Coordinates of C-alpha atoms and ligand atoms in Angstrom, one line a residue:
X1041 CA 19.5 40.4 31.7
X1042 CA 17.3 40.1 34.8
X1043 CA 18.8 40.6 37.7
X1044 CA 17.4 40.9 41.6
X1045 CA 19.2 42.6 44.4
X1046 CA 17.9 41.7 47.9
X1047 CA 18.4 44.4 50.8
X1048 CA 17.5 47.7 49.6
X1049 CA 19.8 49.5 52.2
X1050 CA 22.5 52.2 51.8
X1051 CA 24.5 49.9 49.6
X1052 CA 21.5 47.5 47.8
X1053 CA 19.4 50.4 47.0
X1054 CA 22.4 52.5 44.6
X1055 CA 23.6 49.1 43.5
X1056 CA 20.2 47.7 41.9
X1057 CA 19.7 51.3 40.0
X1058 CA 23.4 51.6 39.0
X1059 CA 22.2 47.7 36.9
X1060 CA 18.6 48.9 35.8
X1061 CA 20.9 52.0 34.2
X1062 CA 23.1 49.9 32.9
X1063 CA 20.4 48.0 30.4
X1064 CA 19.1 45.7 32.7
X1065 CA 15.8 44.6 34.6
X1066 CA 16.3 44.8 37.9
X1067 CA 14.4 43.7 40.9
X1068 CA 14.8 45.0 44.2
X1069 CA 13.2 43.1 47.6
X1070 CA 13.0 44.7 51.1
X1071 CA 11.2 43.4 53.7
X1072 CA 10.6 47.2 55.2
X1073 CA 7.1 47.9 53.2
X1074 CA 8.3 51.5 54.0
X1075 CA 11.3 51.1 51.5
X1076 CA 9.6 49.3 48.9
X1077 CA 7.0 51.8 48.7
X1078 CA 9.3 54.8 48.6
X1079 CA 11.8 53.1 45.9
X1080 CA 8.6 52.5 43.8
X1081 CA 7.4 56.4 43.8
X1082 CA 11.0 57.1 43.0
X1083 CA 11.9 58.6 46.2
X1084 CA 15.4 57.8 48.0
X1085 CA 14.4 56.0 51.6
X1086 CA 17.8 57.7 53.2
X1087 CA 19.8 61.0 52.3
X1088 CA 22.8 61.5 51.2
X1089 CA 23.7 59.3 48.6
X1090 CA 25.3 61.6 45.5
X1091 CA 22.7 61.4 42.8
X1092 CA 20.3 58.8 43.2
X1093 CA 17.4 60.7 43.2
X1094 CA 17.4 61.7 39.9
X1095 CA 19.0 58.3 38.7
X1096 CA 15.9 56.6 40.6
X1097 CA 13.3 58.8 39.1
X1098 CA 14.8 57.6 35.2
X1099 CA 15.4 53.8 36.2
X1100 CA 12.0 53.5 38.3
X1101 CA 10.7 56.3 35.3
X1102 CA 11.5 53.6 32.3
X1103 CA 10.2 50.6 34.1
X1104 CA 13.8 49.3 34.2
X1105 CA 13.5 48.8 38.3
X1106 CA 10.9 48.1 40.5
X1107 CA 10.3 47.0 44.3
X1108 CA 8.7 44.3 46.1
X1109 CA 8.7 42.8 49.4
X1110 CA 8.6 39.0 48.5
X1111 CA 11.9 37.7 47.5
X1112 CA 11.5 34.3 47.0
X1113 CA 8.8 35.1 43.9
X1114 CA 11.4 37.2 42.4
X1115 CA 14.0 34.9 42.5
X1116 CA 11.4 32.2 41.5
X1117 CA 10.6 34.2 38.0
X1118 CA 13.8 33.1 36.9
X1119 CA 16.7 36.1 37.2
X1120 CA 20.2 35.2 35.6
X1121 CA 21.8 36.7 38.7
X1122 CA 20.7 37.5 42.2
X1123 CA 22.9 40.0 43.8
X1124 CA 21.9 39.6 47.9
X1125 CA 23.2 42.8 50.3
X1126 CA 21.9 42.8 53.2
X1127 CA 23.3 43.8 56.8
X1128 CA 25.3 41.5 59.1
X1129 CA 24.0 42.4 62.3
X1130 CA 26.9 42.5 64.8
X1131 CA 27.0 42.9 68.6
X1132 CA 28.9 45.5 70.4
X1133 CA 31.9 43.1 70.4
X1134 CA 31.3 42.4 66.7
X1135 CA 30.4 38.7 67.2
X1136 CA 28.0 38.2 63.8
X1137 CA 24.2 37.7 64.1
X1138 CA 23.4 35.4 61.4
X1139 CA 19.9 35.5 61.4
X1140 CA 19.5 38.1 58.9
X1141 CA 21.6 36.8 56.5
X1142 CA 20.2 32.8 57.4
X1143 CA 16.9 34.5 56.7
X1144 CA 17.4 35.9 53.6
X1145 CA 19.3 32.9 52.0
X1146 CA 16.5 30.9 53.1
X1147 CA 13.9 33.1 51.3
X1148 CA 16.1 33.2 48.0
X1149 CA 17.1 28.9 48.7
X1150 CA 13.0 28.4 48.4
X1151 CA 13.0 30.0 44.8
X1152 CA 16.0 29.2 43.3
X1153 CA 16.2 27.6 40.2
X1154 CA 18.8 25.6 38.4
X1155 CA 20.8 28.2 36.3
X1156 CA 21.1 30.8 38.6
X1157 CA 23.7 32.5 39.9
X1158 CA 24.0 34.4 43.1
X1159 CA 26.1 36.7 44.7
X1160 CA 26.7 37.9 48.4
X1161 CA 28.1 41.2 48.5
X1162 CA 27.4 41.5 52.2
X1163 CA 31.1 41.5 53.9
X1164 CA 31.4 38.4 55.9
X1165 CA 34.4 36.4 58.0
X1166 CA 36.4 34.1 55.6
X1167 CA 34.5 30.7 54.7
X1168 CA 30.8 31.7 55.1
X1169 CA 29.8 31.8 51.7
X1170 CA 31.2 27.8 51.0
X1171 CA 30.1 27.0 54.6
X1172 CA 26.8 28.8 55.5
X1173 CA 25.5 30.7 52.4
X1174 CA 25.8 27.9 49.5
X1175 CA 24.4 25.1 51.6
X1176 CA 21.6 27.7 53.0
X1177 CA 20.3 27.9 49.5
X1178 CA 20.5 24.9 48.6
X1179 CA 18.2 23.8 51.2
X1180 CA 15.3 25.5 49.9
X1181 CA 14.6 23.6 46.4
X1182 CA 17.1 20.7 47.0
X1183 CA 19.4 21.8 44.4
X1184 CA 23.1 21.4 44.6
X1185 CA 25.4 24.1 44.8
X1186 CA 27.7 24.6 41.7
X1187 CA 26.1 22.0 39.8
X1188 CA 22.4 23.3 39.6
X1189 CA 23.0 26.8 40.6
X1190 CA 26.2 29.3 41.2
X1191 CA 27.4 31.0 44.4
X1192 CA 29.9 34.0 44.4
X1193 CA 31.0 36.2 46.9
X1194 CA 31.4 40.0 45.4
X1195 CA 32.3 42.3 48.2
X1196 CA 30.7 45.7 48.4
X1197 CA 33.7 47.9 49.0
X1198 CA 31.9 51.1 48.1
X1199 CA 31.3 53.7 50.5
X1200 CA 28.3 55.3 51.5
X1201 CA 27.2 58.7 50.2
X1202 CA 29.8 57.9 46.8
X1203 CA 28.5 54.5 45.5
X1204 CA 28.4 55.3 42.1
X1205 CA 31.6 57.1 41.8
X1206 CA 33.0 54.0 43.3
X1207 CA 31.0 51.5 41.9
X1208 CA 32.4 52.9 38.6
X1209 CA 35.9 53.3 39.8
X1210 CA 36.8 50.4 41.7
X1211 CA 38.2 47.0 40.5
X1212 CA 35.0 44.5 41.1
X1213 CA 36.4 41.4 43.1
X1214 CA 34.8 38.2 42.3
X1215 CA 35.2 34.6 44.1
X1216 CA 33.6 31.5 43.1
X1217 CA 33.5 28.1 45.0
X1218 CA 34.5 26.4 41.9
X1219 CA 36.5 28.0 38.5
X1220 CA 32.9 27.7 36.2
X1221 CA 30.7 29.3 39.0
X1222 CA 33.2 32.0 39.4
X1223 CA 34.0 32.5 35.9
X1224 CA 30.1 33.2 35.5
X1225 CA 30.2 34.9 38.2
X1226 CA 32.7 37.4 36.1
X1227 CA 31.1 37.5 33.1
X1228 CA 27.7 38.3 34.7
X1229 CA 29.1 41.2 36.7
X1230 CA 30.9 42.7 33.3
X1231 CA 27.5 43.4 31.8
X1232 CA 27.0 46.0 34.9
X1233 CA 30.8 47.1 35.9
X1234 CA 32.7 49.3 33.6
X1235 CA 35.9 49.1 35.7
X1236 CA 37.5 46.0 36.2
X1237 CA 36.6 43.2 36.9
X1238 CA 38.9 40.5 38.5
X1239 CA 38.5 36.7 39.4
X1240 CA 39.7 36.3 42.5
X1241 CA 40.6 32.2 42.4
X1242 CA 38.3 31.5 45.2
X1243 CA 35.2 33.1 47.4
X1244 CA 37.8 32.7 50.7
X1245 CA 40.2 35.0 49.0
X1246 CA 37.5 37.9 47.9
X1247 CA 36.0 37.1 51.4
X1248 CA 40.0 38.1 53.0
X1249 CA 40.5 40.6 50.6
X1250 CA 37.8 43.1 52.6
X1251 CA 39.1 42.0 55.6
X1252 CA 42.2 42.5 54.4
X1253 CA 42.2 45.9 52.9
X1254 CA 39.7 47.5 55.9
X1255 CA 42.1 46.4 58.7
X1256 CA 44.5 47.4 57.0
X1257 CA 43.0 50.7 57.7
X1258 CA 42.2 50.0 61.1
X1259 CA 45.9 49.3 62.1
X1260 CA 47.2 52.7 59.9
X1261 CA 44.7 54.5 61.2
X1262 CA 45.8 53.4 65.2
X1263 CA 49.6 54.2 64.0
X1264 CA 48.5 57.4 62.9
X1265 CA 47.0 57.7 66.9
X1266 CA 49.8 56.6 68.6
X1267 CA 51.8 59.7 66.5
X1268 CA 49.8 62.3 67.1
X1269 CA 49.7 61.6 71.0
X1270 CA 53.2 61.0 71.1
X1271 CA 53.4 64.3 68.9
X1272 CA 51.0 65.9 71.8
X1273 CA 53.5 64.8 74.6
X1274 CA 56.4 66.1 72.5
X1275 CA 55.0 69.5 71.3
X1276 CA 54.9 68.5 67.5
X1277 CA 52.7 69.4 64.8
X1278 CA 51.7 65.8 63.5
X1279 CA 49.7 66.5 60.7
X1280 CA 52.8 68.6 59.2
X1281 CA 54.8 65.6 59.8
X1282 CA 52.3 62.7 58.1
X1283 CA 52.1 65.4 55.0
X1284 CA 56.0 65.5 54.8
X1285 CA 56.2 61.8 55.7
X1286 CA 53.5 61.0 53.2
X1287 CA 56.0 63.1 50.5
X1288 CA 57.8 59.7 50.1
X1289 CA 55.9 57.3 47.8
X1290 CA 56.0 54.2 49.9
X1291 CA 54.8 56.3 53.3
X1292 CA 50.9 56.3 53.2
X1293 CA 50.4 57.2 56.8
X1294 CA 46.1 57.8 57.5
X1295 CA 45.0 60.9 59.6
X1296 CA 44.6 60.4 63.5
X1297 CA 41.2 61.6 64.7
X1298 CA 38.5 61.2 67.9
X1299 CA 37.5 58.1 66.5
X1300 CA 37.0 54.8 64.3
X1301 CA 33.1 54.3 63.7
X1302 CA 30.9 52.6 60.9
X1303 CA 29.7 49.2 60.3
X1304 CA 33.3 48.4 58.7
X1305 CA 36.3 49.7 59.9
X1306 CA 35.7 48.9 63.7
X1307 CA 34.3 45.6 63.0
X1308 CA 35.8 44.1 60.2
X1309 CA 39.3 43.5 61.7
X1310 CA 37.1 41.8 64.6
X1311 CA 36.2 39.4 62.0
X1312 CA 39.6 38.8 60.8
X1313 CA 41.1 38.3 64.3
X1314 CA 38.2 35.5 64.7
X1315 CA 39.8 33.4 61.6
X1316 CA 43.3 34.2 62.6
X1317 CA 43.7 33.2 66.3
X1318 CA 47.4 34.3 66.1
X1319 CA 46.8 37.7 65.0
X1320 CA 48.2 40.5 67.1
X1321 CA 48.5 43.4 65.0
X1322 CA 44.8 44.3 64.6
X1323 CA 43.9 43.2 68.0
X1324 CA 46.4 45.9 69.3
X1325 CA 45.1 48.6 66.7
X1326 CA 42.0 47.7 67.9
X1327 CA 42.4 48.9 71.3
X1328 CA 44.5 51.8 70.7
X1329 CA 41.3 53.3 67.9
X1330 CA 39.2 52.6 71.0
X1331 CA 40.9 54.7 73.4
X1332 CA 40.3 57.9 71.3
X1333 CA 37.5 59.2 72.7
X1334 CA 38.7 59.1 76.3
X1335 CA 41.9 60.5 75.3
X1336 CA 39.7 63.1 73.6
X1337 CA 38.1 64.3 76.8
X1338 CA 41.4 63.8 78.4
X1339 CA 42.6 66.8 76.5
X1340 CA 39.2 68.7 77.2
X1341 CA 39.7 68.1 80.8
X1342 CA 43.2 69.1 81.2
X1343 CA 42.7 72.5 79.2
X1344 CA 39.8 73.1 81.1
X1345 CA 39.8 71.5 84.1
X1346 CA 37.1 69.3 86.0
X1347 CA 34.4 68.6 83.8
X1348 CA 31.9 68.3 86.7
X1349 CA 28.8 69.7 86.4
X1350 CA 29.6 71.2 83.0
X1351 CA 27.5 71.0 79.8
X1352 CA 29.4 69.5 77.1
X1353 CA 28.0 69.3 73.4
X1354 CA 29.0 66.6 71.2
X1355 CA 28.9 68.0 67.7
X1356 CA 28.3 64.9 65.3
X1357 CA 26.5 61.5 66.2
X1358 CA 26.6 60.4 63.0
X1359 CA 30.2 57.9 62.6
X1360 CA 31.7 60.3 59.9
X1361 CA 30.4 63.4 58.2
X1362 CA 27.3 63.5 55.6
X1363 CA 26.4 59.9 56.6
X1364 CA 22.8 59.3 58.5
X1365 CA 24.5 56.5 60.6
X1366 CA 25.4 56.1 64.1
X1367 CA 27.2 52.6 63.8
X1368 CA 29.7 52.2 66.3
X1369 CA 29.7 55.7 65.8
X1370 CA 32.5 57.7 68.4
X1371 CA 30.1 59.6 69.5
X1372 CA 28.7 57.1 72.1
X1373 CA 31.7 56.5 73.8
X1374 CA 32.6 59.9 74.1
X1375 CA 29.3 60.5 75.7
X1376 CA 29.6 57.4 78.1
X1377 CA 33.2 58.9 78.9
X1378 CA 31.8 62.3 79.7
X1379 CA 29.2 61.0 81.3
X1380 CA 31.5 59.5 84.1
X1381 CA 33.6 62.5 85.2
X1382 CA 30.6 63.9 86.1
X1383 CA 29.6 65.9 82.9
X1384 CA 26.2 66.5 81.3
X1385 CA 26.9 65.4 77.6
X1386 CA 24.5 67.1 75.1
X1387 CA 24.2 66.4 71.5
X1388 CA 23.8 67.9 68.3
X1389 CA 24.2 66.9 64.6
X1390 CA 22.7 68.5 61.3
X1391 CA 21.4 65.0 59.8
X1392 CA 19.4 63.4 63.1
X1393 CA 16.3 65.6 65.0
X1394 CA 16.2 65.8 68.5
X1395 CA 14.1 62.9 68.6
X1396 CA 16.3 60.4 66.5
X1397 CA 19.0 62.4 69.2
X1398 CA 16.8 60.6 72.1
X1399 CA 16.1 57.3 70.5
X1400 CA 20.1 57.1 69.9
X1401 CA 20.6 58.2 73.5
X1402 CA 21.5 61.3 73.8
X1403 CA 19.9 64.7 75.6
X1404 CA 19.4 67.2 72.2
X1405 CA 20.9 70.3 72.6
X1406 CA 18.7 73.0 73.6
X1407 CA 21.0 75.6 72.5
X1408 CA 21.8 77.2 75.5
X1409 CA 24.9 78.2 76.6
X1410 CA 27.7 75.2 77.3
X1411 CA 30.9 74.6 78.9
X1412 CA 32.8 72.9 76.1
X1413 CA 32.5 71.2 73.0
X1414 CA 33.7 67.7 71.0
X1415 CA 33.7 67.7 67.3
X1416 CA 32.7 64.4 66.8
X1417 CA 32.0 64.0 63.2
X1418 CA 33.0 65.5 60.0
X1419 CA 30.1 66.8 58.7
X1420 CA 30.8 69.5 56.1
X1421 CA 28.5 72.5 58.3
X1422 CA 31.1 72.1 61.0
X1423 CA 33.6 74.2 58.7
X1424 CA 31.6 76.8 58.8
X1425 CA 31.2 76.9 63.0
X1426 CA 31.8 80.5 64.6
X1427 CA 32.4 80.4 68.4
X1428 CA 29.4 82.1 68.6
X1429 CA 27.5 79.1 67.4
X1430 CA 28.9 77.5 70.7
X1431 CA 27.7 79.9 73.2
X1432 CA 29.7 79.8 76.3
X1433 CA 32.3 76.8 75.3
X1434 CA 35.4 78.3 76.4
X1435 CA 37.4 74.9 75.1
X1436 CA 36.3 72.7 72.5
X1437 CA 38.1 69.6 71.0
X1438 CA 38.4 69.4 67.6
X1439 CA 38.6 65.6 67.2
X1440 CA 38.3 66.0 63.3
X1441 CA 40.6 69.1 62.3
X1442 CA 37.7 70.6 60.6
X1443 CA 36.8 74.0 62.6
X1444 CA 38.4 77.3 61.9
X1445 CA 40.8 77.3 64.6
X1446 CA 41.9 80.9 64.4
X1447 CA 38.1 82.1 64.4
X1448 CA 37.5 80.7 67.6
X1449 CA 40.3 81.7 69.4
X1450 CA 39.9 85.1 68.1
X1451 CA 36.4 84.5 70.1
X1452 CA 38.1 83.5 72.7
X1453 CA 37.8 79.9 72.5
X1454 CA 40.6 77.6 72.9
X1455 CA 40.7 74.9 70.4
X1456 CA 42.4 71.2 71.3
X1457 CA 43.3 69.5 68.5
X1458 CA 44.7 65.7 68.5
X1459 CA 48.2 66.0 67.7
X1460 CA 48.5 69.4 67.1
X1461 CA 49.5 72.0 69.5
X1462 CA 46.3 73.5 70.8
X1463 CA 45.4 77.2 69.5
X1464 CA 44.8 79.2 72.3
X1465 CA 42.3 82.4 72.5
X1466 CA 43.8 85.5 71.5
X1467 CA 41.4 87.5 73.1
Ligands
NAD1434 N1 27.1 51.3 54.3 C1 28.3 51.1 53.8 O1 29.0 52.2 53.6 C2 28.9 49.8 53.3 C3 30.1 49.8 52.7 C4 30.6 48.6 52.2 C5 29.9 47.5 52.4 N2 28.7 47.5 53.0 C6 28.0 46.2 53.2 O2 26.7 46.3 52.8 C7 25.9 45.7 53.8 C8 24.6 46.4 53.9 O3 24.8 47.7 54.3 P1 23.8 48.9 54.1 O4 24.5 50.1 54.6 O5 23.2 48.9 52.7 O6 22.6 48.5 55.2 P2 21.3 49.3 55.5 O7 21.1 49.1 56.9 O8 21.3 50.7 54.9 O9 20.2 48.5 54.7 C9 19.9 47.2 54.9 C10 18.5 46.9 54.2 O10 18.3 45.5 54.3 C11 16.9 45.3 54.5 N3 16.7 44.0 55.0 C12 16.9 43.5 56.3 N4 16.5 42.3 56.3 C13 16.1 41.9 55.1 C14 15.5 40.7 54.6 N5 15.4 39.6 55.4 N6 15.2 40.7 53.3 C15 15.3 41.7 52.5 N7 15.8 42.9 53.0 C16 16.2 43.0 54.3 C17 16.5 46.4 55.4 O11 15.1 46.7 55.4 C18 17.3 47.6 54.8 O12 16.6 48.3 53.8 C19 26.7 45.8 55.1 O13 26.4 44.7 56.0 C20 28.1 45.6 54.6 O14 28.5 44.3 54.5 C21 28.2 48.6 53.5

C-alpha cells in the first residue's frame, strides 16, 4: 500500500519507517527542509529514539521511504492512507494553537482524493476531528467527508525514545465518524500493526480514551505527591510504602517526583477539563503536580538554609531522562522558583550544549564550585554522579530517586529526597 505520514517529528518520523518496514511505500512530508534532507541521507534529525538509525538506513536504503517538503503533491499521487502527526502547539496554560494542525489539514484538503483515508494521530480535545479536521479537508477539493474520502482519529500513545517497542506492543485504537470509514480505518492500520487493533465505535471515544488514560496519570501521579509529602511531615519512607501498597493487585500507586513535564501529561488533562466543565479531580491533580518544584526547593532551603546568593545547579532540563525535550519541562519552574529567593540557578544536562542551555533560558554551568543541587531529570548519567561531580554542593535534592545516596553523604553531601527521609553526610 502507499501510505504518507505528515510531520516528521519525534513520533511521525519512527512511525512512517516502522510502515515502509512493514512492506509498504511510505511518504513522509516536513515542512523543515532541514528534516527532509537529513531523513533522505538516512540520518535521524533528533537522538534518542532506540534503533531508528539503522531501521532508516534499510527503509530509506531499499527505496521503501522517502521525504519531501510538499504535502499536498503526495497526498495528490493518490496514497490509500494518509497518516497526519503533527504538533498541537499549546500555550503555557495549554489552550490549543490550531494553526498548525488548520495548516496542515489544509495542505492535505487541497490534494485529497476520493478514496482516501486519513488519519490524525496528533492527540486532540474530544470532537475536533468530526468538528475541525473532517470539514478542514474537505474544503480543499470539495469532497465530502465519509462519502468521498475517510477520516479516523488513531491516537499516538507511544512514548518517545521506545516507539517501536510500543508501536509493536500496544493495542492500536481506531475511531471513525461513521462504522465504514472506521472499519477502513481498521483494516488499513492491520497491514502495519502487529498488535491489536481495536475499533473504537466512534473518533470522540478514541479522542477520550488519550485523554482519558494520560489524566489518569496526572491525578495518580499527584496522589502519589500528596503521600510522599505527607510521608515527609510524618517521618515515613514512602517509596517502601507504594512498593508494599502496590503488593496488592488492584493498588497501582505511580512514583512521586520534582515534577510532571512533556507535551502530554501536563497538558492533556487541561484538555479534558475544557470538555468537562464539571470536572474536579484533574483540575486539583493539576495544581498539586504543579507545586512540586517549589516544594522541591522548599526542602533545599530548609536543609540548608537561605538560598540567597547561592549557586544552585539544576541537573536535567530536559522533562524526563534520555529525551531532547524541554516541554513544560520542571526544570523551568524550579529555576523561576530559585530565582526568587534570591538564588543564582545554573544548569546543566548531558543532551542540550550550553548554548541550547541559553536559548532555553538558563545560565550553563561553568563547572565551578556550587552551593546545592536539583536533580531535575532522569537521565541515566545521573546514576553514576559522585559528590565530587558537584563541587561544593553541600545539599542536593534528589527530585528523581536516581543518585547514589550513600556516595554522597559519604562525601559529605546531604541528600533530600521527596518522601523519603533525607540521608545525611556521614562524614
Ligand atoms: N513526543 C511524544 O512522546 C508523543 C507521545 C504521544 C503522542 N504524541 C503526539 O505526537 C504529536 C507530535 O509530536 P512529536 O514529538 O512528533 O513532535 P515534534 O516536535 O518532534 O515534531 C513535529 C514535526 O512536525 C513538523 N511540522 C510542523 N508543522 C508542519 C506542517 N505544517 N507540515 C508538515 N510538518 C510540519 C515539524 O517540522 C517537526 O518535524 C504531539 O502533538 C502529540 O499529539 C507525542
Amino acid at each position: 500500500m502507499r501510505v504518507v505520514v505528515v510531520a516528521l517529528g519525534k513520533i511521525g518520523l519512527p512511525l512512517a519507517v516502522h510502515i515502509a518496514r512493514a512492506g509498504h511505500e511510505v511518504v513522509g512530508c516536513d515542512i523543515d527542509a532541514a528534516v527532509v534532507d537529513a531523513v533522505n541521507a538516512a540520518t535521524p534529525p533528533f537522538p534518542g529514539e532506540a534503533g531508528l538509525r539503522e531501521a532508516l538506513a534499510s527503509v530509506v536504503g531499499s527505496g521503501a521511504l522517502r521525504a519531501q517538503a510538499d504535502t499536498t503533491a503526495a497526498v495528490a499521487a493518490g496514497p490509500e492512507l494518509v497518516v497526519a502527526v503533527p504538533p498541537l502547539i499549546v500555550d503555557a496554560h495549554a489552550q490549543p494553537d490550531w494553526r498548525v494542525l488548520d495548516s496542515v489539514t489544509a495542505a492535505i484538503g487541497a490534494g485529497l482524493r476520493p478514496g482516501t483515508t486519513v488519519s490524525i494521530e496528533t492527540t486532540l480535545p474530544v470532537g475536533t476531528t468530526r468538528t475541525r479536521v473532517a470539514p478542514g479537508l474537505a474544503r480543499g477539493r470539495g469532497l465530502e467527508p465519509e462519502i468521498d474520502f475517510h477520516v479516523v482519529f488513531s491516537p499516538e500513545r507511544v512514548s518517545s525514545g521506545r516507539v517501536f517497542r510500543d508501536l509493536a506492543t500496544y493495542p492500536k485504537l481506531v475511531g471513525g465518524l461513521t462504522p465504514e470509514g472506521e472499519a477502513r480505518g481498521v483494516e488499513l492500520y492491520g497491514r502495519f500493526i502487529e498488535a491489536e487493533v481495536r475499533p473504537m465505535g466512534s473518533a470522540e471515544a478514541a479522542e477520550l480514551t488519550k485523554l482519558a488514560e494520560t489524566t489518569y496519570r496526572d491525578v495518580n501521579i499527584a496522589l502519589a505527591n500528596e503521600y510522599a509529602r505527607y510521608a515527609d511531615e510524618a517521618g515515613i519512607d514512602i517509596e517502601r510504602v507504594i512498593e508494599a501498597a502496590n503488593s496488592q493487585p488492584f493498588s497501582h500507586i505511580h512514583r512521586p517526583g520534582i515534577a510532571v513535564g512533556g507535551h502530554c501529561i501536563p497538558v492533556y488533562p487541561r484538555f479534558y477539563l475544557g470538555s468537562d466543565r464539571e470536572a474536579q479531580i484533574p483540575a486539583a491533580a493539576r495544581k498539586v503536580n504543579e507545586a512540586m518544584p517549589a516544594y522541591a526547593v522548599d526542602l533545599l532551603e530548609r536543609a540548608a538554609g537561605s538560598l540567597r546568593d547561592a549557586r544552585v545547579l539544576i541537573l536535567g532540563v530536559a522533562y524526563r531522562g534520555g529525551v531532547k525535550e524541554t516541554a513544560f519541562s520542571g526544570a523551568f519552574a524550579v529555576r523561576d522558583e530559585l530565582r526568587r529567593r534570591g538564588a543564582i540557578p545554573l544548569a546543566a544536562d548531558p543532551l542540550f550544549s550550553p548554548a541550547e542551555l541559553r536559548a532555553h533560558g538558563f545560565e550553563p554551568w561553568d563547572g565551578e564550585a556550587v552551593g546545592a543541587a536539583v536533580v531535575q531529570a532522569d537521565h541515566e548519567e545521573y546514576r553514576r554522579l559522585r559528590p565530587e561531580d558537584v563541587p561544593g554542593a553541600r545539599a542536593v535534592v534528589d527530585g528523581r530517586g536516581v543518585l547514589d545516596a550513600a556516595a554522597f553523604a559519604a562525601g559529605g553531601v546531604a541528600v533530600l529526597r521527596i518522601g523519603r527521609p533525607p540521608v545525611l553526610p556521614t562524614t
